[in-house]
Every structure is written in structure tokens, then in C-alpha cells.
Coordinates of N, CA and C in Angstrom, one line a residue:
Chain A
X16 N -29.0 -34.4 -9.4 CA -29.5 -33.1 -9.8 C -28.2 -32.2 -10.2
X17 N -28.0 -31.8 -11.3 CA -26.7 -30.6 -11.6 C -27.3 -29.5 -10.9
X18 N -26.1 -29.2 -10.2 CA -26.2 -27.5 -9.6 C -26.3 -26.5 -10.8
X19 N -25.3 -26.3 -11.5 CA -24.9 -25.2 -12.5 C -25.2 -26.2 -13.9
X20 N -25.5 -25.8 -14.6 CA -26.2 -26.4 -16.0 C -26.3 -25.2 -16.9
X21 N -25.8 -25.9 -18.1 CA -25.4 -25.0 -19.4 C -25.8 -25.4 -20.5
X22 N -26.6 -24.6 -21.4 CA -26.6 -25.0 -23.0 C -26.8 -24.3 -23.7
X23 N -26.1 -24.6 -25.0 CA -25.7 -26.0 -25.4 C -24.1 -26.3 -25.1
X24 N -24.1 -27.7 -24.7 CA -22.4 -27.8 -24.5 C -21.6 -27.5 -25.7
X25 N -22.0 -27.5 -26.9 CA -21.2 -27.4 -27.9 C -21.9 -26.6 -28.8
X26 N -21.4 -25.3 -29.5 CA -21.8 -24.7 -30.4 C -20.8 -24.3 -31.1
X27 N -21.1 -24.6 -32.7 CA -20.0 -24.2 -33.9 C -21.0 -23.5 -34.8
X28 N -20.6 -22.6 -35.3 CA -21.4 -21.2 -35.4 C -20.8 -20.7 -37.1
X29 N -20.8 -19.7 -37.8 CA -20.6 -18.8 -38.8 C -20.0 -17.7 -38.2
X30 N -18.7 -17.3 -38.6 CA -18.5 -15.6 -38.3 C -19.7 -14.5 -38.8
X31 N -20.1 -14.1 -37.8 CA -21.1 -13.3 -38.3 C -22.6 -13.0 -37.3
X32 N -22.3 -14.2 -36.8 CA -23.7 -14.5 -36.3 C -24.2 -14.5 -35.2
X33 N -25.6 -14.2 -34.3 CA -25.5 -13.9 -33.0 C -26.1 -15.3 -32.2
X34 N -25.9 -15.5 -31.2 CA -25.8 -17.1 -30.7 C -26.2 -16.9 -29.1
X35 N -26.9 -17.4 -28.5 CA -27.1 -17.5 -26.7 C -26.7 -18.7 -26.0
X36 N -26.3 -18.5 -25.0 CA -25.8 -19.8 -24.2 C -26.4 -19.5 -23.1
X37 N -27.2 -20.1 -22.6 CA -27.6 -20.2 -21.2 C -27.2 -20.8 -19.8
X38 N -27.8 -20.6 -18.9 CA -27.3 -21.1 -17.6 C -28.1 -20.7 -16.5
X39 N -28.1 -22.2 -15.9 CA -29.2 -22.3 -14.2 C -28.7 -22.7 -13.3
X40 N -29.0 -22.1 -12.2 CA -28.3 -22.9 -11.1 C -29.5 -22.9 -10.1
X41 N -29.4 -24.1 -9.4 CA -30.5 -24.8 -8.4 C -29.9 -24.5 -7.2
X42 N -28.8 -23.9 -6.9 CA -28.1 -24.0 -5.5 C -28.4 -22.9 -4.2
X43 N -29.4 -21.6 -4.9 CA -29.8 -20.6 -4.4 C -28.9 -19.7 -4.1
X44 N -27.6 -19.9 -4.9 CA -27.1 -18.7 -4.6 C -27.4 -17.1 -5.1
X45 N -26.9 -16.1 -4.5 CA -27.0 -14.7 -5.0 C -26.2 -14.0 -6.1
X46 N -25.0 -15.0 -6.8 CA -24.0 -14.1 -7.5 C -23.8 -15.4 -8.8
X47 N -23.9 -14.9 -10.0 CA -23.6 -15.8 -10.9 C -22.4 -14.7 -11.9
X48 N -21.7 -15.9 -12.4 CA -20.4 -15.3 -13.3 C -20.7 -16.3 -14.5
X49 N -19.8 -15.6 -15.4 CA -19.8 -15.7 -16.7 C -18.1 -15.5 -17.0
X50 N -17.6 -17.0 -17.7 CA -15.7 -16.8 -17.6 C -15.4 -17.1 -19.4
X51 N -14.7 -16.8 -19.6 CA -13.9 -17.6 -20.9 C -12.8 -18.3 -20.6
X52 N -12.4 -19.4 -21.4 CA -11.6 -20.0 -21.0 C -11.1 -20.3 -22.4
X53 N -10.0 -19.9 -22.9 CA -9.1 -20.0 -24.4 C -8.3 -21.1 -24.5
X54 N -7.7 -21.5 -25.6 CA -6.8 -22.6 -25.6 C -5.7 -23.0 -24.8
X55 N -5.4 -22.0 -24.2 CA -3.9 -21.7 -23.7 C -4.6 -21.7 -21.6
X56 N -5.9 -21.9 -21.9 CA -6.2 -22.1 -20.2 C -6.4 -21.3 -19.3
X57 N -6.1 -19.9 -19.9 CA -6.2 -18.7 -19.1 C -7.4 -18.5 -18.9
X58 N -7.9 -18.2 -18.1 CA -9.5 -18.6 -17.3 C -9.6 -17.1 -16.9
X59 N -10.4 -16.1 -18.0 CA -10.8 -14.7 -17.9 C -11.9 -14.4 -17.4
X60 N -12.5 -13.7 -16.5 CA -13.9 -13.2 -15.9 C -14.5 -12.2 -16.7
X61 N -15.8 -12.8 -17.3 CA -16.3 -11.5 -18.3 C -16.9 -10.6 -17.4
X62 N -18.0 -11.6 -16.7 CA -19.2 -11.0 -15.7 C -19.7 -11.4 -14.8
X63 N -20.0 -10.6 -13.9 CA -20.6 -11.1 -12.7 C -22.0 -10.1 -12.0
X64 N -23.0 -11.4 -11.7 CA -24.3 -10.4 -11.2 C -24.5 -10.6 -9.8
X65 N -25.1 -10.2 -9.3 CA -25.9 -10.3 -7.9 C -27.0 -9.7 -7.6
X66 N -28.1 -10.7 -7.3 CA -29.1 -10.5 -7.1 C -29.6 -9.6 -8.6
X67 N -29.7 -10.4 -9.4 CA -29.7 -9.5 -11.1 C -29.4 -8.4 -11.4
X68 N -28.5 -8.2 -10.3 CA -27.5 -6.9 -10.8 C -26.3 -6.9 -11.2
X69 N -26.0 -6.4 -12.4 CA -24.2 -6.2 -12.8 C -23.2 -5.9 -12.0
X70 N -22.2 -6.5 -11.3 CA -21.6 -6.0 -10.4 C -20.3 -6.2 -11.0
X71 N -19.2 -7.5 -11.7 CA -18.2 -7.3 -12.1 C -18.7 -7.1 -13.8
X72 N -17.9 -6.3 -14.6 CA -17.6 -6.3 -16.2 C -16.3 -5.7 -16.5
X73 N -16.2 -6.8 -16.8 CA -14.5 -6.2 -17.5 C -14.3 -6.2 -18.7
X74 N -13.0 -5.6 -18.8 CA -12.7 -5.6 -20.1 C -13.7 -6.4 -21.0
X75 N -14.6 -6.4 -22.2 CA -15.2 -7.2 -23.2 C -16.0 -6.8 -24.2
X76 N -15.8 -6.7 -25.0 CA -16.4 -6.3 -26.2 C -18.2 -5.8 -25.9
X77 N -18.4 -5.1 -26.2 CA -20.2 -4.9 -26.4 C -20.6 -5.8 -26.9
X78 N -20.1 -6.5 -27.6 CA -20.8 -7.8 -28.6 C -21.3 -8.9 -27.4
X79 N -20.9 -8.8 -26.4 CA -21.2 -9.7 -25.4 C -22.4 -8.8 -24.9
X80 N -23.5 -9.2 -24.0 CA -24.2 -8.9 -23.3 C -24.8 -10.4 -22.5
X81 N -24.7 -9.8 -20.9 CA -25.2 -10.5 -20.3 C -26.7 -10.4 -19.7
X82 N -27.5 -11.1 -19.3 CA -28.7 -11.1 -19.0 C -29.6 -12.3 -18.2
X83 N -29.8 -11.1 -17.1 CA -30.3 -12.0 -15.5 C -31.8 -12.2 -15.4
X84 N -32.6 -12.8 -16.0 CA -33.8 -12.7 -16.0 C -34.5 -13.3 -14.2
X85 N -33.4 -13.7 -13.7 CA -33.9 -14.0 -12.2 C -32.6 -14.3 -11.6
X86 N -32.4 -14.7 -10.2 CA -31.5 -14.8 -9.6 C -30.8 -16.3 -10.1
X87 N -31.5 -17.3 -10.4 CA -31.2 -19.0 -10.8 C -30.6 -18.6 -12.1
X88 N -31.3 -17.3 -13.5 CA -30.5 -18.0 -14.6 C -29.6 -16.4 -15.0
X89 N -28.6 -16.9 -15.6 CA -27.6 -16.0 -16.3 C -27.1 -16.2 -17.5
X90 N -27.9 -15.3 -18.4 CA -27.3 -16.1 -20.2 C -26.5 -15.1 -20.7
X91 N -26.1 -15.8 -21.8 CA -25.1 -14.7 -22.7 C -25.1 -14.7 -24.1
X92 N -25.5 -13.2 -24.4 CA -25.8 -13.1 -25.8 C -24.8 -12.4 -26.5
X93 N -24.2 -13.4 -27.7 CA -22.9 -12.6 -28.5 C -23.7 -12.5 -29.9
X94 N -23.1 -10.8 -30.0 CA -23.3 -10.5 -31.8 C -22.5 -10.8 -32.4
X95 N -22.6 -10.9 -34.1 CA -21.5 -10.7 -34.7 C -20.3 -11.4 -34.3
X96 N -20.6 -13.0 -34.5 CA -19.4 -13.8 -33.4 C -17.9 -13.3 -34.4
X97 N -16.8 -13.7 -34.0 CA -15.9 -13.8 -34.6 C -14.8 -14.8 -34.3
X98 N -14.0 -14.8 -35.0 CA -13.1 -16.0 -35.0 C -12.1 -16.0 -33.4
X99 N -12.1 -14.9 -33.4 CA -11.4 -14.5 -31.5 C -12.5 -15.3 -30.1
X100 N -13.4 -15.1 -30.9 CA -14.5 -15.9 -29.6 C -14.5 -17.3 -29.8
X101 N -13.7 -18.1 -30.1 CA -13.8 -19.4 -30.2 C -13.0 -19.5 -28.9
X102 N -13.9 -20.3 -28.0 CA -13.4 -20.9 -26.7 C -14.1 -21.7 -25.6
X103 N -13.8 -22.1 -25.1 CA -15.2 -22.5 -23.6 C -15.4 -21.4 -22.5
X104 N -16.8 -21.5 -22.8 CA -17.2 -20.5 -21.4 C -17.7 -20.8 -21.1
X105 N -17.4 -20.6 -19.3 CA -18.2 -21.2 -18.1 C -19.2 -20.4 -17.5
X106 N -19.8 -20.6 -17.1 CA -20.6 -20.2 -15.8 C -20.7 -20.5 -14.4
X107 N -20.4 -19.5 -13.5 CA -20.6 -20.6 -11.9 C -21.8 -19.4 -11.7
X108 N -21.1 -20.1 -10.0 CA -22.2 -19.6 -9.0 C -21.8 -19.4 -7.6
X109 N -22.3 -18.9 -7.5 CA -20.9 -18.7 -5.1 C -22.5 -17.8 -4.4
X110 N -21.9 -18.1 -3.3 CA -22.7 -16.9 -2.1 C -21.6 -16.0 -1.9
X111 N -21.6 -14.8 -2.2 CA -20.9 -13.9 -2.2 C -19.9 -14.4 -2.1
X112 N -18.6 -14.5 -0.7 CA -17.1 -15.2 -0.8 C -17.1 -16.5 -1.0
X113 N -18.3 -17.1 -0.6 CA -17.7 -18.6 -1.0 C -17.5 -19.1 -2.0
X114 N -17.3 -20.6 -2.1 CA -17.3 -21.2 -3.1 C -17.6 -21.4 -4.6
X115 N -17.2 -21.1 -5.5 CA -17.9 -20.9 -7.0 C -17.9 -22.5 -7.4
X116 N -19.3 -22.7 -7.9 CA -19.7 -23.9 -8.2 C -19.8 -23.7 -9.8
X117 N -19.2 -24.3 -10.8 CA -19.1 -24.2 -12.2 C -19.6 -25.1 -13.1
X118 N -20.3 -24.7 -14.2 CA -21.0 -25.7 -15.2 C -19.8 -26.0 -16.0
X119 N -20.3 -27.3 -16.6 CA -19.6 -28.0 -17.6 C -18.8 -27.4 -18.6
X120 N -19.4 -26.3 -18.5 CA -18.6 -25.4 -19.8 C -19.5 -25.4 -21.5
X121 N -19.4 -24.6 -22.3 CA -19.8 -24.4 -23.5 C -18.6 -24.3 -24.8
X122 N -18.0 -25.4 -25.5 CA -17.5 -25.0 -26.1 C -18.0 -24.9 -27.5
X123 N -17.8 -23.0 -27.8 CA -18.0 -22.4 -28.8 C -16.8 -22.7 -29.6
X124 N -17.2 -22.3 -31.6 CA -16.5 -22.6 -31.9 C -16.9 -21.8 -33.2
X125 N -15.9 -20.8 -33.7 CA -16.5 -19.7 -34.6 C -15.9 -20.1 -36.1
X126 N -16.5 -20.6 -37.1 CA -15.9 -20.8 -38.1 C -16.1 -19.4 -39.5
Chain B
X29 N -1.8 -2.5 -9.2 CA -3.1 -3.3 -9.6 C -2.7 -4.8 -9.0
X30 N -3.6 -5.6 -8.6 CA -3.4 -6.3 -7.9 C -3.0 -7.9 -8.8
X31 N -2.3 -8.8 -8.6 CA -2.0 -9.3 -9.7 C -2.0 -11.0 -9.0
X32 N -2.1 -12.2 -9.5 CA -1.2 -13.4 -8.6 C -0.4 -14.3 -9.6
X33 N 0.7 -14.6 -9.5 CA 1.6 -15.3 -10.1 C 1.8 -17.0 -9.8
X34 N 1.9 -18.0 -10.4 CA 2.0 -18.9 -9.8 C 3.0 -19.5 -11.0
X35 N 3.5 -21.0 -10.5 CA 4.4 -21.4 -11.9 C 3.4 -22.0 -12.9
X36 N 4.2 -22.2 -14.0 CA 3.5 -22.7 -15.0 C 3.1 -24.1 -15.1
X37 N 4.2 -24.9 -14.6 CA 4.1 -26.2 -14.4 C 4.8 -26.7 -13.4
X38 N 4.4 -27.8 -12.9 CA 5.2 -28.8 -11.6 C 4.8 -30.3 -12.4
X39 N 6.3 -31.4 -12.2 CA 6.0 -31.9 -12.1 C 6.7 -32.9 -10.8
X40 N 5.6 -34.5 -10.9 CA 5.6 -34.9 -9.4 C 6.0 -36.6 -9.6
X41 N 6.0 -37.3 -8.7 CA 5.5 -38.6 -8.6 C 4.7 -39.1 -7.4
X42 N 3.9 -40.2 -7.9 CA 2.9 -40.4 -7.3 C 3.5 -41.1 -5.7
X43 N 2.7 -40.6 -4.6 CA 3.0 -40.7 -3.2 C 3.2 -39.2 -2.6
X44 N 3.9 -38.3 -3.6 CA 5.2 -37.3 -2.9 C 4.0 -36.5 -2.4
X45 N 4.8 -35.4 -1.6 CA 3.8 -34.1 -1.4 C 3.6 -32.8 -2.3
X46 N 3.0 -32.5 -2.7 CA 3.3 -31.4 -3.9 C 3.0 -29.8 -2.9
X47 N 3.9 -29.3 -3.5 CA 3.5 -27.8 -2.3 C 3.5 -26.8 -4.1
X48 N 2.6 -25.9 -4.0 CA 2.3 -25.1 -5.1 C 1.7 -23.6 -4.5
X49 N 2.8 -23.0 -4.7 CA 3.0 -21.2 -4.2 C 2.2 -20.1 -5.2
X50 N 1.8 -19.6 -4.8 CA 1.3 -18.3 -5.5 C 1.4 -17.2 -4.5
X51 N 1.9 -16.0 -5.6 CA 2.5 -14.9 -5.2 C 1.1 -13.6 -5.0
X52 N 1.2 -13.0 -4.1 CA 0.0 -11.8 -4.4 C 0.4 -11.0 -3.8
X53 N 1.2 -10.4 -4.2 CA 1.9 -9.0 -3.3 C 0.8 -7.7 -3.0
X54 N -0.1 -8.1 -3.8 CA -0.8 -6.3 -3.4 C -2.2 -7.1 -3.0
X55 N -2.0 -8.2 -2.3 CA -3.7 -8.4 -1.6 C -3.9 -7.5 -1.0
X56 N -5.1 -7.3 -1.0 CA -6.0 -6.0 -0.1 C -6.5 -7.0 1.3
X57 N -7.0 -5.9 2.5 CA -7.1 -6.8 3.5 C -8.0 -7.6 3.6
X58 N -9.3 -7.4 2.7 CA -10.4 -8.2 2.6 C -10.6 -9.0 1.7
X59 N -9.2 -9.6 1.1 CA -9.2 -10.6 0.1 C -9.0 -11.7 0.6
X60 N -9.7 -12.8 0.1 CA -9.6 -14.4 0.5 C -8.9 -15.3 -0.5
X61 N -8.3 -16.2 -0.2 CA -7.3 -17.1 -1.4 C -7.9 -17.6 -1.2
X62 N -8.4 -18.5 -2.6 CA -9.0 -19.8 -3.4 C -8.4 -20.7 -4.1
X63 N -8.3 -21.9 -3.6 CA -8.0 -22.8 -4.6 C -8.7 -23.4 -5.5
X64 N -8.7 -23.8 -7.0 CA -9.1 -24.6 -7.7 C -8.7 -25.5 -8.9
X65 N -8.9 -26.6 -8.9 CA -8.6 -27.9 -9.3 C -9.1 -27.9 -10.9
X66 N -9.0 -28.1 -11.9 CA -9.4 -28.1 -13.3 C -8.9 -29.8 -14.0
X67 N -10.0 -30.1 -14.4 CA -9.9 -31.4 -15.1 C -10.2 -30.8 -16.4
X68 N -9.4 -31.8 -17.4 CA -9.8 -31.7 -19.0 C -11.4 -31.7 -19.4
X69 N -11.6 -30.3 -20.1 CA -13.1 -30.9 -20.2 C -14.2 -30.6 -19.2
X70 N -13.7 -30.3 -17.9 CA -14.6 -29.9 -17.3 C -14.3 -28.4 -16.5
X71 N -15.5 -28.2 -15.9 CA -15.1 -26.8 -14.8 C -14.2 -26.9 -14.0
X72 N -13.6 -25.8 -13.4 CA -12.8 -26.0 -12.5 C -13.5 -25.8 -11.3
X73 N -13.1 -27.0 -10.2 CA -14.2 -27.1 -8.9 C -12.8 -26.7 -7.6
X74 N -13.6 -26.7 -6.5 CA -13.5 -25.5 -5.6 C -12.4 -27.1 -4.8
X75 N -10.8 -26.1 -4.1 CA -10.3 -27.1 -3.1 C -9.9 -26.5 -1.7
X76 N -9.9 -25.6 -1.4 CA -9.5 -24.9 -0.2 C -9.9 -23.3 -0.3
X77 N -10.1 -22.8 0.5 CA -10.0 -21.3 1.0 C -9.5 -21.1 2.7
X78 N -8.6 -19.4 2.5 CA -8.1 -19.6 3.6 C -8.3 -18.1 3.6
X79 N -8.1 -17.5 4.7 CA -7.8 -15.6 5.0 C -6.1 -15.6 5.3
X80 N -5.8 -16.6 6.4 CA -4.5 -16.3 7.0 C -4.4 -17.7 7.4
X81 N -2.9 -17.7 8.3 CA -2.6 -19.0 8.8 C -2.5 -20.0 7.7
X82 N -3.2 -21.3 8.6 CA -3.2 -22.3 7.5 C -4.7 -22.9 8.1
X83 N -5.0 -23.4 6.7 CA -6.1 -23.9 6.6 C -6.3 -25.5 6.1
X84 N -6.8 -26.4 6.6 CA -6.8 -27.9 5.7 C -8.1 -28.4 5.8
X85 N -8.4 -29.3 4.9 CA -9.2 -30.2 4.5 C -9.2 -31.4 4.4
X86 N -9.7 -32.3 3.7 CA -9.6 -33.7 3.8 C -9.2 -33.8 2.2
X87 N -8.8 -33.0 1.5 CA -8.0 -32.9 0.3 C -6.3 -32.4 0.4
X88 N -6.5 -31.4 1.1 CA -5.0 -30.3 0.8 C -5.1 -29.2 2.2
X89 N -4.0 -28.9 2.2 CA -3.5 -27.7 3.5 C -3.6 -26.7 2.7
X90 N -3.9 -25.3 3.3 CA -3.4 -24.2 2.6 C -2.7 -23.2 3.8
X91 N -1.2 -22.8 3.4 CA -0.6 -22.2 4.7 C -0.3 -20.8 3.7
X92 N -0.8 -19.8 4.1 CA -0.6 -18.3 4.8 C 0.1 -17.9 5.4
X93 N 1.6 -17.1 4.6 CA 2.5 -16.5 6.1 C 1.8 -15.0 6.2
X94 N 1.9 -14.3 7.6 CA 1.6 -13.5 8.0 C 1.1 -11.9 7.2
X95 N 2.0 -11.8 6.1 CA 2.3 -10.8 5.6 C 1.1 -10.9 4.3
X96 N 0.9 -12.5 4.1 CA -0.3 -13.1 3.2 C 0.5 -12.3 1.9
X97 N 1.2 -11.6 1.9 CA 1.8 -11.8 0.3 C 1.9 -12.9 -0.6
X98 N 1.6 -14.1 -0.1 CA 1.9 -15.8 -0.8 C 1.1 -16.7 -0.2
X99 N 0.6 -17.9 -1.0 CA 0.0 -18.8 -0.2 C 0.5 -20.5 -1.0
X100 N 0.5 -21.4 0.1 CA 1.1 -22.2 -0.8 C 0.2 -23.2 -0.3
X101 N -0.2 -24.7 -1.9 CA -1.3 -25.2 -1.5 C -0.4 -26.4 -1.5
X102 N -0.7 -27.0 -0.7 CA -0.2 -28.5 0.0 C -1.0 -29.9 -0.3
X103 N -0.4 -30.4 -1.3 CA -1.4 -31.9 -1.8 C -0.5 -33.3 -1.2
X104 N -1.1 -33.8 0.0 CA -0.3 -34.9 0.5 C -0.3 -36.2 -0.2
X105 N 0.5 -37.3 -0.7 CA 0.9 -37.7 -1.4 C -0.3 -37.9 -2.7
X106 N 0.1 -37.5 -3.5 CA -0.6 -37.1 -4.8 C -0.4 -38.4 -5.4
X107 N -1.8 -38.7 -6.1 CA -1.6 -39.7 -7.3 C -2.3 -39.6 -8.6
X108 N -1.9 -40.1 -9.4 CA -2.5 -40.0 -11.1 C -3.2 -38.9 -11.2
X109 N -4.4 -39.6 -9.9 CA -5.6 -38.7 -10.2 C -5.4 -37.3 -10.3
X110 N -4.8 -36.9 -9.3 CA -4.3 -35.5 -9.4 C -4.0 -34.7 -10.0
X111 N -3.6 -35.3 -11.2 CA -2.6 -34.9 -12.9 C -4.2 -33.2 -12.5
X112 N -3.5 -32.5 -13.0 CA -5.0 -31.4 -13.5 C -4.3 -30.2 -13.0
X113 N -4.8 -28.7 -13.6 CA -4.7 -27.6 -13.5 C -5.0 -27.0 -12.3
X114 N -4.4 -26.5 -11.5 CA -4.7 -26.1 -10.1 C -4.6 -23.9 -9.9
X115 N -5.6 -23.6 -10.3 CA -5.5 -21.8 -9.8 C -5.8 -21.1 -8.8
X116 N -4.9 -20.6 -8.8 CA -5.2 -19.5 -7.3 C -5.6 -18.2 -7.6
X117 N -6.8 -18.1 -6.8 CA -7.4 -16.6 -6.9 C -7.6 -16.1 -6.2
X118 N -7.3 -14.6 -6.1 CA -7.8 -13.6 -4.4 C -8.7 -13.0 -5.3
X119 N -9.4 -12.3 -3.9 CA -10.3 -11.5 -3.7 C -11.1 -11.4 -3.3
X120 N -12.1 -10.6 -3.1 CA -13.4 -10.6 -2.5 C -14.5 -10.3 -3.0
X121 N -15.7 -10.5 -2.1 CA -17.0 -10.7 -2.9 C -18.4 -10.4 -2.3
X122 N -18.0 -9.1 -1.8 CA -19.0 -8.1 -1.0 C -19.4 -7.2 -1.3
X123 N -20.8 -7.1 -1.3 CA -21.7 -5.8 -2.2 C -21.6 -5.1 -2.9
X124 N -21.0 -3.9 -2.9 CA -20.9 -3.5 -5.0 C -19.5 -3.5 -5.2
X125 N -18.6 -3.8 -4.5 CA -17.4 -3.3 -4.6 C -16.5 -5.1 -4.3
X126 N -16.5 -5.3 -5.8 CA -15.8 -6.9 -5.8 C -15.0 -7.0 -7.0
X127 N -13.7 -8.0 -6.3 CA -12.9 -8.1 -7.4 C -12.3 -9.5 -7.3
X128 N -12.0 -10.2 -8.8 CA -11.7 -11.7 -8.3 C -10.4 -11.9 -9.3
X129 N -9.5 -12.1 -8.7 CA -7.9 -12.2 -9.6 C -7.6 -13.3 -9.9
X130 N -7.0 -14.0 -10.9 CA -7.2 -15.2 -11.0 C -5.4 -15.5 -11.8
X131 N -5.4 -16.3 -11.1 CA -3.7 -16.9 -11.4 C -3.9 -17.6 -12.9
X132 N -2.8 -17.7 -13.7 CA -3.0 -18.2 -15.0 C -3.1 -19.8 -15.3
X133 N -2.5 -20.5 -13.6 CA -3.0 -22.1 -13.6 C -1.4 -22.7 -13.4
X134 N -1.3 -23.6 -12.8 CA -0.3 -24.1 -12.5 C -0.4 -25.5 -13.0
X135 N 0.2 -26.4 -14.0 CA -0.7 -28.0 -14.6 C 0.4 -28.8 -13.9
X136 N -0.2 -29.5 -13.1 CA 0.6 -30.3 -12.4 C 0.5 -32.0 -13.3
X137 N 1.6 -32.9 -13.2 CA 1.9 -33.5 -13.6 C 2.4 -34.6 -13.1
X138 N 1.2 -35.7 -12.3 CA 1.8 -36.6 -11.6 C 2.2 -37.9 -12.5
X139 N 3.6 -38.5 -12.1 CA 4.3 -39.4 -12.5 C 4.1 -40.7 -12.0
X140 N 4.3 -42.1 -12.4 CA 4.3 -43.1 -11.7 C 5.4 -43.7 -11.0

């Protein structure tokens, strides 16, 4: 059984266009994140919810929005992709301090 | 603003001990160090957490000096497998007020 699960693993897209990635997690935890991860490996935090509440957002374009339709799923909706959003983003999961349990990753790819 | 530094790269050979430092001079008191492990291609999965002191597992040590400005993660003799990106991150993750810092990755590089 995958804890954290993501799709689609791979998305290659048009500049322009608006695109969702989704994500579930089976593990029962309360806090799900949303990361980018660029070529170069720097591993950024977009967002973070708890209990379907917004609790971290950082620095990130409006074009992003996230969305908690229950505590298991956390998706992410980008408008107007652009060539800067080409990367892999992850998703985890934690109980508050612990552990973040992380999906496979999504690599987007904006042409 | 709170920040964690680590090196860019180590490399090793297989048996040795690898010790890998990260810096966090402005932890706050209710931040916890995290270690995590990154394979090509995949997520990065979870190897130690510590507050203070030292902390081990049946993977790696993590020692905390007092002042917790620094934490250094201890991999006893490392092999192949090991080769992978290893980040350190403070912070904490309690009710509305949470913050998670995240080191830029340290790619270790085990040799034969």
C-alpha cells in the first residue's frame, strides 16, 4: 500500500496552460506539504495545511493554489504554467513534528 | 531569519564513517533537527531526528552540542548504497505558528 501517492508522475504541458497534480495519503496524518524541487536540488516549501487549513505559504506566485478537500488529499492547481515551473514537486505528510513521509514526486515539464 | 548551512559535497569510501555538520545559528528553542536521505528520482525519506544531545538509530547517530547551533549526522561505515543527497532541516510544527528550514543538501559520494 503507498502511504503518499501522486498524479500524474510525469506531466509535459504548453506555456500557458492550467494543469493539477494531486495527492493522498493513507497514513492519517494532520499536516500535508506541497515542495518544489528544481534542477539544481534545492528542495523549496510552497505549502503546508493542517487539518485543511493553510498554515505554511511562502513566497509563490498566485498562479499556484492549493487545495484540501479533506485531511488524506492535497492538490495543486497552477495557471498559466510557465517555463520557470518546470521541476519535480513533491508532496509529504508528518504528524505535526514528526516524520514527513513523501510521494514519488511529479515531474512537470513546461514547454 | 533563521537559516541552515551545510556543505555542498563530501566525498567518502566505502567502510569509512562519514560525519556531515550543519550549521543553524538562530534555532529557536522549539526547533527539532531532521535528517533526510534523497535518492535519484525519488522523495527524500526521513533518517534521524534529535532536540539535543545525541540521538541514534539503527542507520546513523545524530550528536547535538549544547548550544544546538550545529548538528552533525554520523553514517557508520558507509557503502555504495549510501551515494544520495542528505538535508538538514529545523524547525517546528505546532499549531498555527510553524516554520521548516531546509538546508540546500549535502550529495555525498561513496567510493570503492
Amino acid at each position: 500500500d503507498t502511504a503518499v501517492s501522486q498524479t500524474p508522475k510525469y506531466l509535459v504541458t504548453q506555456m500557458g496552460n492550467d494543469k493539477s497534480i494531486k495527492c493522498e495519503q493513507n497514513l492519517g496524518h494532520d499536516t500535508m506539504y506541497w515542495y518544489k524541487q528544481d534542477s539544481k536540488k534545492f528542495l523549496k516549501i510552497m505549502f503546508s495545511y493542517n487539518n485543511k487549513e493553510l498554515i505554511i505559504n511562502e513566497t509563490v506566485p498566485n498562479r499556484f493554489s492549493p487545495k484540501s478537500p479533506d485531511k488524506a488529499h492535497l492538490n495543486l492547481h497552477i495557471n498559466s504554467l510557465e517555463l520557470g515551473d518546470s521541476a519535480v514537486y513533491f508532496c509529504a505528510s508528518s504528524h505535526s513534528v514528526g516524520e514527513q513521509f513523501f510521494g514519488p514526486g511529479t515531474r512537470l515539464t513546461v514547454l | 531569519l533563521a537559516k541552515t548551512t551545510q556543505p555542498i559535497s563530501m566525498d567518502s569510501y566505502e567502510g569509512q564513517e562519514v560525519n556531515i555538520t550543519c550549521s543553524h545559528n538562530n534555532i529557536a528553542t522549539n526547533d527539532y533537527i531532521t535528517w533526510y536521505q534523497q535518492f535519484p528520482s525519488q522523495g527524500p525519506r526521513f533518517i534521524i531526528q534529535g532536540y539535543k544531545t545525541k540521538v541514534t538509530n539503527e542507520v546513523a547517530s545524530l550528536f547535538i552540542p549544547a548550544d544546538r547551533k550545529s548538528s552533525t549526522l554520523s553514517l557508520p561505515r558507509v557503502s555504495l548504497s549510501d551515494t544520495a543527497v542528505y538535508y538538514c532541516l529545523v524547525g517546528y510544527n505546532a499549531g498555527n505558528n510553524r516554520k521548516l528550514i531546509w538546508g540546500l543538501g549535502t550529495s555525498l559520494a561513496v567510493n570503492p
